[in-house]
PDB file of C-alpha atoms in Angstrom:
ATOM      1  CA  UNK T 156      -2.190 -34.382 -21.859  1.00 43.00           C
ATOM      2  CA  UNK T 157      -5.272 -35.616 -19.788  1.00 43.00           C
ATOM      3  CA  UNK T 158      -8.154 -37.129 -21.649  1.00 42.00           C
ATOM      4  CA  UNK T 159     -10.298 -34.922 -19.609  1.00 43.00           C
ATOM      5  CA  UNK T 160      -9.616 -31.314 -22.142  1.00 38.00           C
ATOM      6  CA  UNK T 161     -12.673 -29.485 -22.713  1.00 42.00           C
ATOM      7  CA  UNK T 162     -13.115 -26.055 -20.706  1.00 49.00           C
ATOM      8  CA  UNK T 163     -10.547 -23.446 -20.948  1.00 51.00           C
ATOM      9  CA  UNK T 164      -9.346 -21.076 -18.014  1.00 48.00           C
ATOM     10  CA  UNK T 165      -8.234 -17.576 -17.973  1.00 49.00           C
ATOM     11  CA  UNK T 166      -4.371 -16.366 -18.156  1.00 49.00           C
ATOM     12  CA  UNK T 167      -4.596 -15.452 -14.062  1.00 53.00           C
ATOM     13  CA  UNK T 168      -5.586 -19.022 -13.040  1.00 82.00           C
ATOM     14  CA  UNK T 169      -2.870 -21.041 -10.564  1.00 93.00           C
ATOM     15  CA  UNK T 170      -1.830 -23.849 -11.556  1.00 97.00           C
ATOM     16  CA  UNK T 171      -0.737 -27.026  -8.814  1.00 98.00           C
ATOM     17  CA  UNK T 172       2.601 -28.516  -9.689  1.00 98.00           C
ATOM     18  CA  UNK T 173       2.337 -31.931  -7.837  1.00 98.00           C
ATOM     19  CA  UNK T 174       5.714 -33.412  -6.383  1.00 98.00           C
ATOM     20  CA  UNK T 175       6.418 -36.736  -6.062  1.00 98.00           C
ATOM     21  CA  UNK T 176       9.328 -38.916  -5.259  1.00 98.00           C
ATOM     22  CA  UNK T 177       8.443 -42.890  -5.051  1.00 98.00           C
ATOM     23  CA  UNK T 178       5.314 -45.150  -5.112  1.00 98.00           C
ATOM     24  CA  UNK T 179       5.909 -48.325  -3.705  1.00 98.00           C
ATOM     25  CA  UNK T 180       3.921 -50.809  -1.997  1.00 97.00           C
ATOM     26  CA  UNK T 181       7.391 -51.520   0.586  1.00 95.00           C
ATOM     27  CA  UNK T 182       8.068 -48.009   1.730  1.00 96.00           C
ATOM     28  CA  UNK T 183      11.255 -47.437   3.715  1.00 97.00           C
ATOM     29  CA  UNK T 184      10.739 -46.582   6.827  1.00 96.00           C
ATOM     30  CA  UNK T 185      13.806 -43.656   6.690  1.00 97.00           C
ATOM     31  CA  UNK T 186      11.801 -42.967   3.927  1.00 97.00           C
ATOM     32  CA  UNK T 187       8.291 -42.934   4.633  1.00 96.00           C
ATOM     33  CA  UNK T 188       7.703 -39.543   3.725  1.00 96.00           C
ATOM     34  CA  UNK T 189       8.684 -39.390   0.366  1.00 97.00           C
ATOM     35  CA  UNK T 190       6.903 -42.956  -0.333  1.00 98.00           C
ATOM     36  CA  UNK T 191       3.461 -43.095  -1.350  1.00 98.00           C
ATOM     37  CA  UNK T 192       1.608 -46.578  -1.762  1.00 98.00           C
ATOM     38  CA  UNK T 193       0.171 -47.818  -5.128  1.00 98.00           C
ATOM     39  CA  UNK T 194      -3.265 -47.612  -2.867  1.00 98.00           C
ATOM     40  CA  UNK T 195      -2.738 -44.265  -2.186  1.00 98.00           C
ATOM     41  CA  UNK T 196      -1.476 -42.812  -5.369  1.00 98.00           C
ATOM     42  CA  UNK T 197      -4.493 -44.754  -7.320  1.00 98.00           C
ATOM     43  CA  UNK T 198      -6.965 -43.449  -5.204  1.00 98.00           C
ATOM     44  CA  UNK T 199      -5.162 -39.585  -5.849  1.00 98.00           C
ATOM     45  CA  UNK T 200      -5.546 -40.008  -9.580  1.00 98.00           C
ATOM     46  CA  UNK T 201      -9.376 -41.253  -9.190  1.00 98.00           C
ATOM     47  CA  UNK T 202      -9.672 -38.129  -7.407  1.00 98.00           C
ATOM     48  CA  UNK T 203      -8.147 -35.928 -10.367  1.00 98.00           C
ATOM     49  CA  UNK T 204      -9.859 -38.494 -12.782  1.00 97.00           C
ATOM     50  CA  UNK T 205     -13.721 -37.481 -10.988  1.00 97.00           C
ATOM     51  CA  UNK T 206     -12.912 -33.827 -10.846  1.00 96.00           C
ATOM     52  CA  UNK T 207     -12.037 -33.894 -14.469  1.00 96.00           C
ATOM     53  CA  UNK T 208      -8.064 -32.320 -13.877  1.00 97.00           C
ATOM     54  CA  UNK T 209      -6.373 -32.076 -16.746  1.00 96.00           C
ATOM     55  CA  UNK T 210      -2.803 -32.818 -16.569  1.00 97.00           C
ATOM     56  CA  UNK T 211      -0.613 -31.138 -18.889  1.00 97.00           C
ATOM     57  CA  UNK T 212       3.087 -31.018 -19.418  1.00 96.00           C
ATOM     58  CA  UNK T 213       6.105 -28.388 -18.778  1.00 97.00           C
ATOM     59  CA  UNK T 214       6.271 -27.067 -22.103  1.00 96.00           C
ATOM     60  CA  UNK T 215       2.416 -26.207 -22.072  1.00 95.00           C
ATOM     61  CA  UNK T 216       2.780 -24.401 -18.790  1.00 96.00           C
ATOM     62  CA  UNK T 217       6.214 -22.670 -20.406  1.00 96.00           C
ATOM     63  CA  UNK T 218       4.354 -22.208 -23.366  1.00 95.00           C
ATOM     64  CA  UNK T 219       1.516 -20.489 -22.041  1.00 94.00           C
ATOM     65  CA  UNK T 220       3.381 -18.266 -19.277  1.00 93.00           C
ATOM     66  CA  UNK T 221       5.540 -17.092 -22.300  1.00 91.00           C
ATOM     67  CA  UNK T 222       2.854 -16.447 -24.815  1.00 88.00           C
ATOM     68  CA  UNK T 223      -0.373 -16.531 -23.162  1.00 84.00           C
ATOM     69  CA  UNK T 224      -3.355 -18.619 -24.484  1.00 79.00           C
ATOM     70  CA  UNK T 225      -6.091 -20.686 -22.395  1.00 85.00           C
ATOM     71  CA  UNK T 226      -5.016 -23.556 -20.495  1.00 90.00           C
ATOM     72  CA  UNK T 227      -7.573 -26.593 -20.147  1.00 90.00           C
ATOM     73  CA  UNK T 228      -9.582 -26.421 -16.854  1.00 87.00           C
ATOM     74  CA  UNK T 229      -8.080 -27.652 -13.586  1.00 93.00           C
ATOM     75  CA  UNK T 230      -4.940 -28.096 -14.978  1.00 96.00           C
ATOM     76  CA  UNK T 231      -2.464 -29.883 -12.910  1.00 98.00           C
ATOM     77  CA  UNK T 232       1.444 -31.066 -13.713  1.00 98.00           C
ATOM     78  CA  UNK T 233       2.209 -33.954 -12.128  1.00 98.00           C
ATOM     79  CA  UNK T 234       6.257 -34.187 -11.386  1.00 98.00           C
ATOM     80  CA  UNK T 235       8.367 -37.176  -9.909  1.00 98.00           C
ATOM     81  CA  UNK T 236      11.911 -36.685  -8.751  1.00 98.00           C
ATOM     82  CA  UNK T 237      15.072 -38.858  -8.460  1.00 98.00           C
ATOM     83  CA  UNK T 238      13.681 -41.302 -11.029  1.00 98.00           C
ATOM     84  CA  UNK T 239      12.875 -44.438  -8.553  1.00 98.00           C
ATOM     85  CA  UNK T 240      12.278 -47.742 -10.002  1.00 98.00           C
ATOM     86  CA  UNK T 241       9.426 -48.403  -8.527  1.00 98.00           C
ATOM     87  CA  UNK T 242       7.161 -45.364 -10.153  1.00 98.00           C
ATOM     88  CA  UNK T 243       8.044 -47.033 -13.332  1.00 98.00           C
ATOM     89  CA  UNK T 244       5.881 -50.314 -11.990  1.00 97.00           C
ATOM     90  CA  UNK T 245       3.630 -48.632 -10.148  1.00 98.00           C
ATOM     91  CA  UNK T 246       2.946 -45.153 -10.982  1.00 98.00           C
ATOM     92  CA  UNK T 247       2.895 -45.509 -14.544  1.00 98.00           C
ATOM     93  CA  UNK T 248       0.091 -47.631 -15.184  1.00 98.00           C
ATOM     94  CA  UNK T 249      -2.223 -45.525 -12.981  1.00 98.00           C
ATOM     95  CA  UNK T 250      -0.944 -42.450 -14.551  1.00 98.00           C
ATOM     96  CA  UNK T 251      -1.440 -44.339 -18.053  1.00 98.00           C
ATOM     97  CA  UNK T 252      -4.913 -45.557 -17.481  1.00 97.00           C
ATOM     98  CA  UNK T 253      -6.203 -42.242 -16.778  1.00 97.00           C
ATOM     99  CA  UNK T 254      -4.515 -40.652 -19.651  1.00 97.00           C
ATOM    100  CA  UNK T 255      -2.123 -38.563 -17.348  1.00 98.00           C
ATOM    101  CA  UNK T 256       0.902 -37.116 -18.127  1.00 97.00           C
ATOM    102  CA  UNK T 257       3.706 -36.774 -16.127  1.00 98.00           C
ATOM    103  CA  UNK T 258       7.284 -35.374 -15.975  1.00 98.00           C
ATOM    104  CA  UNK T 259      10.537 -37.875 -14.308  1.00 98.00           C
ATOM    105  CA  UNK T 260      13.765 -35.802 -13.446  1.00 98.00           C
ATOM    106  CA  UNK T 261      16.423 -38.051 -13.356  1.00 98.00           C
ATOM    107  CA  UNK T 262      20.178 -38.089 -11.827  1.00 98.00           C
ATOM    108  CA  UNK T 263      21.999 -39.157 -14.752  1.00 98.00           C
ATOM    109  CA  UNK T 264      25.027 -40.540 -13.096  1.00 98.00           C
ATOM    110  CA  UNK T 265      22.977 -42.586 -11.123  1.00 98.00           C
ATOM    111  CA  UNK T 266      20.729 -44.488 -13.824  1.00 98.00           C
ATOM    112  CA  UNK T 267      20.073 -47.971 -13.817  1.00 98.00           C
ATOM    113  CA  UNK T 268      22.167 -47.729 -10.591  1.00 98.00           C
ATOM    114  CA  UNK T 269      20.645 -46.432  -6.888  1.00 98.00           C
ATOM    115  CA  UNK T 270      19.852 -43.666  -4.788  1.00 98.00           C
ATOM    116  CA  UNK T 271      23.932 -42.891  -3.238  1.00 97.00           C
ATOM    117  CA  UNK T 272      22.705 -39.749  -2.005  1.00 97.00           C
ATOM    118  CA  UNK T 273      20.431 -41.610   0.318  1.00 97.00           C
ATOM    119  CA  UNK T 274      22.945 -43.845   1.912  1.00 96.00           C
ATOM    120  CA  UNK T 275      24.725 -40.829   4.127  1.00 92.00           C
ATOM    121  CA  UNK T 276      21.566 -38.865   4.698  1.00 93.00           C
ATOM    122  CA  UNK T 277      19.160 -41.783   5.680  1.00 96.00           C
ATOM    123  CA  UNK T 278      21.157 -45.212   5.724  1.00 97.00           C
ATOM    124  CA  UNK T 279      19.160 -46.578   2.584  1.00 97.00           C
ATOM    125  CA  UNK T 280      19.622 -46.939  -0.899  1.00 97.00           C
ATOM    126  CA  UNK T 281      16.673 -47.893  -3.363  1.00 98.00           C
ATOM    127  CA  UNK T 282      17.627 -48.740  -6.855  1.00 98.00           C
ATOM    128  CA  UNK T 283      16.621 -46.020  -9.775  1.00 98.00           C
ATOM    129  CA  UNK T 284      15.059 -47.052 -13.337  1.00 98.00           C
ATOM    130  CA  UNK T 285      17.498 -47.582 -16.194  1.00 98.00           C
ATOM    131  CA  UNK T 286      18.361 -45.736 -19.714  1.00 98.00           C
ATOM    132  CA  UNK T 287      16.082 -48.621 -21.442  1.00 98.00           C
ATOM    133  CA  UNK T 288      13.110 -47.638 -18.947  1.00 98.00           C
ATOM    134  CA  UNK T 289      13.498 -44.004 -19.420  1.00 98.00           C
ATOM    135  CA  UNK T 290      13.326 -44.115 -23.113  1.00 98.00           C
ATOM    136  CA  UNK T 291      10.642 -46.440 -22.787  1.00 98.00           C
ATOM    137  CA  UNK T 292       8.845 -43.680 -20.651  1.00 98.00           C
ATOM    138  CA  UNK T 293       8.665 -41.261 -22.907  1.00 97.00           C
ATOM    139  CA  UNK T 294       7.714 -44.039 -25.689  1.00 97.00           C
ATOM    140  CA  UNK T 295       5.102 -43.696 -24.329  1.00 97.00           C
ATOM    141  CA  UNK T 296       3.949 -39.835 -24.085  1.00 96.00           C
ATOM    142  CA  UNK T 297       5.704 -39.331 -20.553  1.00 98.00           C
ATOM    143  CA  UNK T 298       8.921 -36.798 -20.133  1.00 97.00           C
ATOM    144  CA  UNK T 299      12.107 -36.780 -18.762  1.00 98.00           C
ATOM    145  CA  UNK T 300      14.004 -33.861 -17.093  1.00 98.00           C
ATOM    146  CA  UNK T 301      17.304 -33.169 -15.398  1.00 98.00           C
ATOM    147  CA  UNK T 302      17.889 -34.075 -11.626  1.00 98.00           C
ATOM    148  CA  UNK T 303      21.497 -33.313 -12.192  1.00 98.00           C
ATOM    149  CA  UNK T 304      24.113 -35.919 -12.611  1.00 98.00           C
ATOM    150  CA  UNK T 305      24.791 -36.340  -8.688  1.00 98.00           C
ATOM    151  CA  UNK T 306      21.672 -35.172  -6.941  1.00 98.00           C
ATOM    152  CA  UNK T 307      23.834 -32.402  -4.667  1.00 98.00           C
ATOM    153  CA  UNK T 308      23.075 -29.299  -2.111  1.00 98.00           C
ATOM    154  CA  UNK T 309      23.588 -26.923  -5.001  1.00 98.00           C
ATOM    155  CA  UNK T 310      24.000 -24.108  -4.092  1.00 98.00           C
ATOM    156  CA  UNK T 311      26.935 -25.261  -1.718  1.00 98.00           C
ATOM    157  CA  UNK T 312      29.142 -25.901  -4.569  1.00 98.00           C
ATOM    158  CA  UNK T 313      31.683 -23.937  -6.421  1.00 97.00           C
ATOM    159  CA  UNK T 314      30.383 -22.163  -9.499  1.00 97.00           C
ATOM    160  CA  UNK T 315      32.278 -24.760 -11.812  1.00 98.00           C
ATOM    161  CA  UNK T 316      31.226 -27.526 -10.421  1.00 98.00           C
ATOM    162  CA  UNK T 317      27.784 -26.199 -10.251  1.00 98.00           C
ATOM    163  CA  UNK T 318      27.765 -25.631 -13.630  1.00 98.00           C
ATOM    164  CA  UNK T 319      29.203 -29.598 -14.664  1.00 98.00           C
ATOM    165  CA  UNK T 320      26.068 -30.648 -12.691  1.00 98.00           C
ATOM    166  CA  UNK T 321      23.542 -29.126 -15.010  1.00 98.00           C
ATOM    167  CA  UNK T 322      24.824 -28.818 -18.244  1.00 98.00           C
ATOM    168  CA  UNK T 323      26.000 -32.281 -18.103  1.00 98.00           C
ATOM    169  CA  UNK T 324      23.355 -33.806 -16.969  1.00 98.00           C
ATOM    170  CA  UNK T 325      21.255 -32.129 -19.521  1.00 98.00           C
ATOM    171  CA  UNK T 326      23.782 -33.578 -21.897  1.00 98.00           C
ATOM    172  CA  UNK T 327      24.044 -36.800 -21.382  1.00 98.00           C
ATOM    173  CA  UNK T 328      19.654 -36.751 -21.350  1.00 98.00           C
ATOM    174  CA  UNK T 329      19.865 -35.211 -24.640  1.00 98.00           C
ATOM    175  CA  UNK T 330      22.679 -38.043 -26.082  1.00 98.00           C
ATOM    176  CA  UNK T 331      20.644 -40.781 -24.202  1.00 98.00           C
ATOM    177  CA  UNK T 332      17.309 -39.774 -25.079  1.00 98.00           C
ATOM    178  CA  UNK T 333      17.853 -38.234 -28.677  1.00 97.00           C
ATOM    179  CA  UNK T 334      15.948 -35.045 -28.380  1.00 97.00           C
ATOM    180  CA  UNK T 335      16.578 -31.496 -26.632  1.00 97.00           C
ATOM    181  CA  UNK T 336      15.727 -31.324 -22.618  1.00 98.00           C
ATOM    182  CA  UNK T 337      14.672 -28.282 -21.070  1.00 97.00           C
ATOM    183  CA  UNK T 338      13.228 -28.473 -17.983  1.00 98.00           C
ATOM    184  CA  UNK T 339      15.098 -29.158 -14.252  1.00 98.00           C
ATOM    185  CA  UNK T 340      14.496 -29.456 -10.902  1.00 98.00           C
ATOM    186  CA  UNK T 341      16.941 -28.744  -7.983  1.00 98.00           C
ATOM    187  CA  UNK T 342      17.366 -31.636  -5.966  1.00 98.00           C
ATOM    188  CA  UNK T 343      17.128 -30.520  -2.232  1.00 97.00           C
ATOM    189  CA  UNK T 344      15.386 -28.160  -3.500  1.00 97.00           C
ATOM    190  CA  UNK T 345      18.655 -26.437  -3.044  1.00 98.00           C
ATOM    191  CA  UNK T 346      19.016 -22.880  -5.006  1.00 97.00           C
ATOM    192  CA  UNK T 347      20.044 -19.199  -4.534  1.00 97.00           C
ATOM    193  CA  UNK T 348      20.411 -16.273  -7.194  1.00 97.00           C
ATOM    194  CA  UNK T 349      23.594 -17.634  -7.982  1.00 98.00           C
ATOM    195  CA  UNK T 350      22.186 -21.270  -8.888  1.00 98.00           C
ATOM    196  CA  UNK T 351      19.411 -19.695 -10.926  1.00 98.00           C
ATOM    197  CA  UNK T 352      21.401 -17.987 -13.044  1.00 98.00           C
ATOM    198  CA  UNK T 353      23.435 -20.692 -13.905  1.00 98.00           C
ATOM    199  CA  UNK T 354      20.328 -23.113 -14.857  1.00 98.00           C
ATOM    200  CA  UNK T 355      19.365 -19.886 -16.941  1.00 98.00           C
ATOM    201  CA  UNK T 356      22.727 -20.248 -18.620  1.00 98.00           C
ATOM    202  CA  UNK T 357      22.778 -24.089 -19.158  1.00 97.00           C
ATOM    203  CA  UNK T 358      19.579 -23.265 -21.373  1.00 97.00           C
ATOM    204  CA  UNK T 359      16.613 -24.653 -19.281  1.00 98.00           C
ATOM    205  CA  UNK T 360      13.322 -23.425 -20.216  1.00 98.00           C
ATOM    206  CA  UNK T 361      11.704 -24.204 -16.936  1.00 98.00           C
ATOM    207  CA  UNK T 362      13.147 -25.481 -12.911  1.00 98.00           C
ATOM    208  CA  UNK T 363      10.885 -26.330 -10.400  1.00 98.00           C
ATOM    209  CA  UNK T 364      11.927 -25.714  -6.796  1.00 97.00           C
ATOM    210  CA  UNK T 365      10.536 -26.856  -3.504  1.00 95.00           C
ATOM    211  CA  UNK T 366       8.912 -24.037  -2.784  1.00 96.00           C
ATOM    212  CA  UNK T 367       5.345 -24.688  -1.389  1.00 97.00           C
ATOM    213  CA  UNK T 368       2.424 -23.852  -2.902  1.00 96.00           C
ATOM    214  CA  UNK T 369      -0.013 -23.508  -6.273  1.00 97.00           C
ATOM    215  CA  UNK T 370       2.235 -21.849  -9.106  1.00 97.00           C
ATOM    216  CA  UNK T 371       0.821 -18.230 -10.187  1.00 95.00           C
ATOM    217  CA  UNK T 372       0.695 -16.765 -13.331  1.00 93.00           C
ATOM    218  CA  UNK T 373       3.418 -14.637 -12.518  1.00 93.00           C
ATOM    219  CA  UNK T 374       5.645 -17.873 -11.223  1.00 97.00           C
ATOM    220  CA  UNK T 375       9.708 -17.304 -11.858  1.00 98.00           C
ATOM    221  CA  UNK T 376       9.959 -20.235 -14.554  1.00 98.00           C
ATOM    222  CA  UNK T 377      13.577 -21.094 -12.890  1.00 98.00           C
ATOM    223  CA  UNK T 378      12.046 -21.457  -9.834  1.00 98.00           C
ATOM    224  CA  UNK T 379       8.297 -22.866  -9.906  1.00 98.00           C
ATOM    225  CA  UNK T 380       6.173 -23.404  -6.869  1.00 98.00           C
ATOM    226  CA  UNK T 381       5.248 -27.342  -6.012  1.00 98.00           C
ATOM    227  CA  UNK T 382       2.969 -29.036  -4.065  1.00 98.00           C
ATOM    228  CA  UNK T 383       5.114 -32.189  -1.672  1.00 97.00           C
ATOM    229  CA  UNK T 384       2.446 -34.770  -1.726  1.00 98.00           C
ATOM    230  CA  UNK T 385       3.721 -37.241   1.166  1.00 96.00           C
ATOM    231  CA  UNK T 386       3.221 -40.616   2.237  1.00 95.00           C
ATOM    232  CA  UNK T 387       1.264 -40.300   5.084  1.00 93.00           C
ATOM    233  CA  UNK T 388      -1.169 -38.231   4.526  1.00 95.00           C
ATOM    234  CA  UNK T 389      -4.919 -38.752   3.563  1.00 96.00           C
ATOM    235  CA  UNK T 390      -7.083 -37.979   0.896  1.00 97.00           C
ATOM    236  CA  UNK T 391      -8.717 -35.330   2.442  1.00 97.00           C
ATOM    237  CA  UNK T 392      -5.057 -33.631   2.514  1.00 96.00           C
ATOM    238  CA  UNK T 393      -4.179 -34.149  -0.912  1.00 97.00           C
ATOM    239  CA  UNK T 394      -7.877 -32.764  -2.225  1.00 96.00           C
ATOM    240  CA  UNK T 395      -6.622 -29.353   0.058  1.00 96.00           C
ATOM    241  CA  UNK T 396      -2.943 -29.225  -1.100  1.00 96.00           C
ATOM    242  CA  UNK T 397      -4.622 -29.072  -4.399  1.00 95.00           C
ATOM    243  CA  UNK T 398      -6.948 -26.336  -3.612  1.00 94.00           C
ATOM    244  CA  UNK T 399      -4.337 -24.361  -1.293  1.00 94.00           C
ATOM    245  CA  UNK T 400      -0.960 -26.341  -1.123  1.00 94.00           C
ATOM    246  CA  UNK T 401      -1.323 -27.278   2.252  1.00 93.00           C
ATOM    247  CA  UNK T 402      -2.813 -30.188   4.293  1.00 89.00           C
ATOM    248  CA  UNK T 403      -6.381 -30.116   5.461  1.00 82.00           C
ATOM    249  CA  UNK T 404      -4.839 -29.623   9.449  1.00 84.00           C
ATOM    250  CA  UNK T 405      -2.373 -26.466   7.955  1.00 80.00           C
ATOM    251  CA  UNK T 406      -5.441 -24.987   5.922  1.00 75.00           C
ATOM    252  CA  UNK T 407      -7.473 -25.316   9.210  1.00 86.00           C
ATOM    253  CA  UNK T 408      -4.722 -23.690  11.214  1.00 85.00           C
ATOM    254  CA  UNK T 409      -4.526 -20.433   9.088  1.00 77.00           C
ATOM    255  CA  UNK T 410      -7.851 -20.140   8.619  1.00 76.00           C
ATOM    256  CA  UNK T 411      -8.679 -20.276  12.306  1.00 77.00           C
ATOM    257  CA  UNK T 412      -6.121 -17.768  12.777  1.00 71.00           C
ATOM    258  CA  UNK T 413      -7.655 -15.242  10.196  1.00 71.00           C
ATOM    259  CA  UNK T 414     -10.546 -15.131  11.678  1.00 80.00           C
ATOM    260  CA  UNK T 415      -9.300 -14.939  15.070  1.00 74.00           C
ATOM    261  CA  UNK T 416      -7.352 -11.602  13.830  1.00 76.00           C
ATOM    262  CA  UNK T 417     -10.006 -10.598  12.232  1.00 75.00           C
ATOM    263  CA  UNK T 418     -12.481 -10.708  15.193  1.00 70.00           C
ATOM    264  CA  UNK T 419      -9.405  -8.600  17.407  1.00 72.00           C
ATOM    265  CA  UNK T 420      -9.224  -6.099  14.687  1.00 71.00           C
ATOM    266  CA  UNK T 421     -13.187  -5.639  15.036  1.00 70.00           C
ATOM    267  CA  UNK T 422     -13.097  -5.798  18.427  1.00 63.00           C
ATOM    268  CA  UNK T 423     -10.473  -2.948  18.903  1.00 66.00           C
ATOM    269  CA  UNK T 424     -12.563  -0.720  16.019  1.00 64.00           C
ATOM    270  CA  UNK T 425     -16.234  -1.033  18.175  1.00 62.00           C
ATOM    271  CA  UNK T 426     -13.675  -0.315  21.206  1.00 64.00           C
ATOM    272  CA  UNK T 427     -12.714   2.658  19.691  1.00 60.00           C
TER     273      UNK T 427
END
């Protein structure tokens, strides 16, 4: 948990889920969007740092949607998928030196070895941190979930193999890491009813999904609401997504439009 804990917030307050795939200071270009630079990413956690977020884990969130209880002010949960090398160098200490915690789903078949998923959907392949780094991760207070063992379009498989995908991978965390896992997120952000049920069955506690936006208090804990930050947008954007879940230009967009329906429906009313 952040250092920053004082102030509690009610049960109906919504709470961002930040997504993140790699910081690097060498983003791929077929990449770019999924890359944030150290810069970047240090000057995001200054900015939770100075508005005194407090970044709590999964099983607080889980914990608290399933019992109730206060959560600490501005919480945030901060969330990295695929498990890229290069967060471990340069995410970590930012993360560490602000007293942040953080969550790293990783594709188990894939650890210590690269991103295979990458090479027929973008042409690249960047390499993913190691068994000896992921235990060394949550040495030291940080978490690791599943990313399945294969990083698939789930909900295109058959229900078997499906099934291998998560309750392996879940497996082979729990043998590698030495302690239960509960908590998954669907790579792709691939998912239908049939997919949630089966994460239900392979006994996760929580999933997140890539759908947009702050998680509610009424969030389905299979399939949690996240916030993309990308790499190319500013800070201005990433201050909005956490307000809204959208980019200062999207927020601006909506709102215009709001009001513009808004002045047509008064309009119409003095017309009539």
């Amino acid at each position: 948990m952040s250092l920053h804990t004082t102030r509690q917030v009610r049960l109906s307050a919504r709470v961002p889920i930040l997504m993140y795939h790699q910081v690097t200071p060498h983003p791929e270009p077929a990449f770019r969007k999924y890359a944030v630079t150290p810069e970047t990413f240090a000057a995001q956690m200054r900015w939770l740092a100075r508005l005194r977020y407090s970044s709590i884990s999964l099983d607080t969130l889980v914990a608290h949607r399933d019992r109730g209880g206060a959560l600490p002010a501005r919480s945030v949960v901060i969330t990295f998928d695929d498990g890229f090398h290069d967060c471990v160098d340069y995410a970590v200490p930012l993360l560490r030196a602000h007293g942040f915690a953080a969550v790293f789903y990783l594709v188990t078949e894939l650890v210590g070895k690269t991103s295979r998923w990458l090479i027929q959907e973008r042409g690249i392949e960047l390499p993913l941190m190691d068994w000896q780094a992921a235990r060394q991760l949550e040495q030291m207070g940080f978490q690791c979930g599943s990313h399945t063992l294969s990083h698939p379009h789930l909900a295109e498989l058959d229900r078997e193999r499906c099934r291998i995908e998560l309750v392996e991978s879940r497996r082979c965390l729990e043998d590698k890491l030495g302690h239960t896992v509960k908590h998954f997120a669907y790579p792709h952000g691939s998912m239908d009813e049939h997919v949630r049920a089966l994460v239900a069955e392979s006994g996760y506690a929580s999933a997140c999904s890539s759908r947009i936006g702050l998680s509610p208090p009424g969030d389905d804990l299979l399939a949690l609401h996240r916030i993309p930050i990308e790499g190319q947008e500013t800070l201005l954007d990433f201050a909005c997504r956490l307000r809204t879940g959208q980019t200062f230009q999207a927020w601006l967009i909506r709102r215009a439009s709001a009001i513009r329906q808004r002045l047509r429906r008064t309009s119409t009313s003095a017309r009539t």
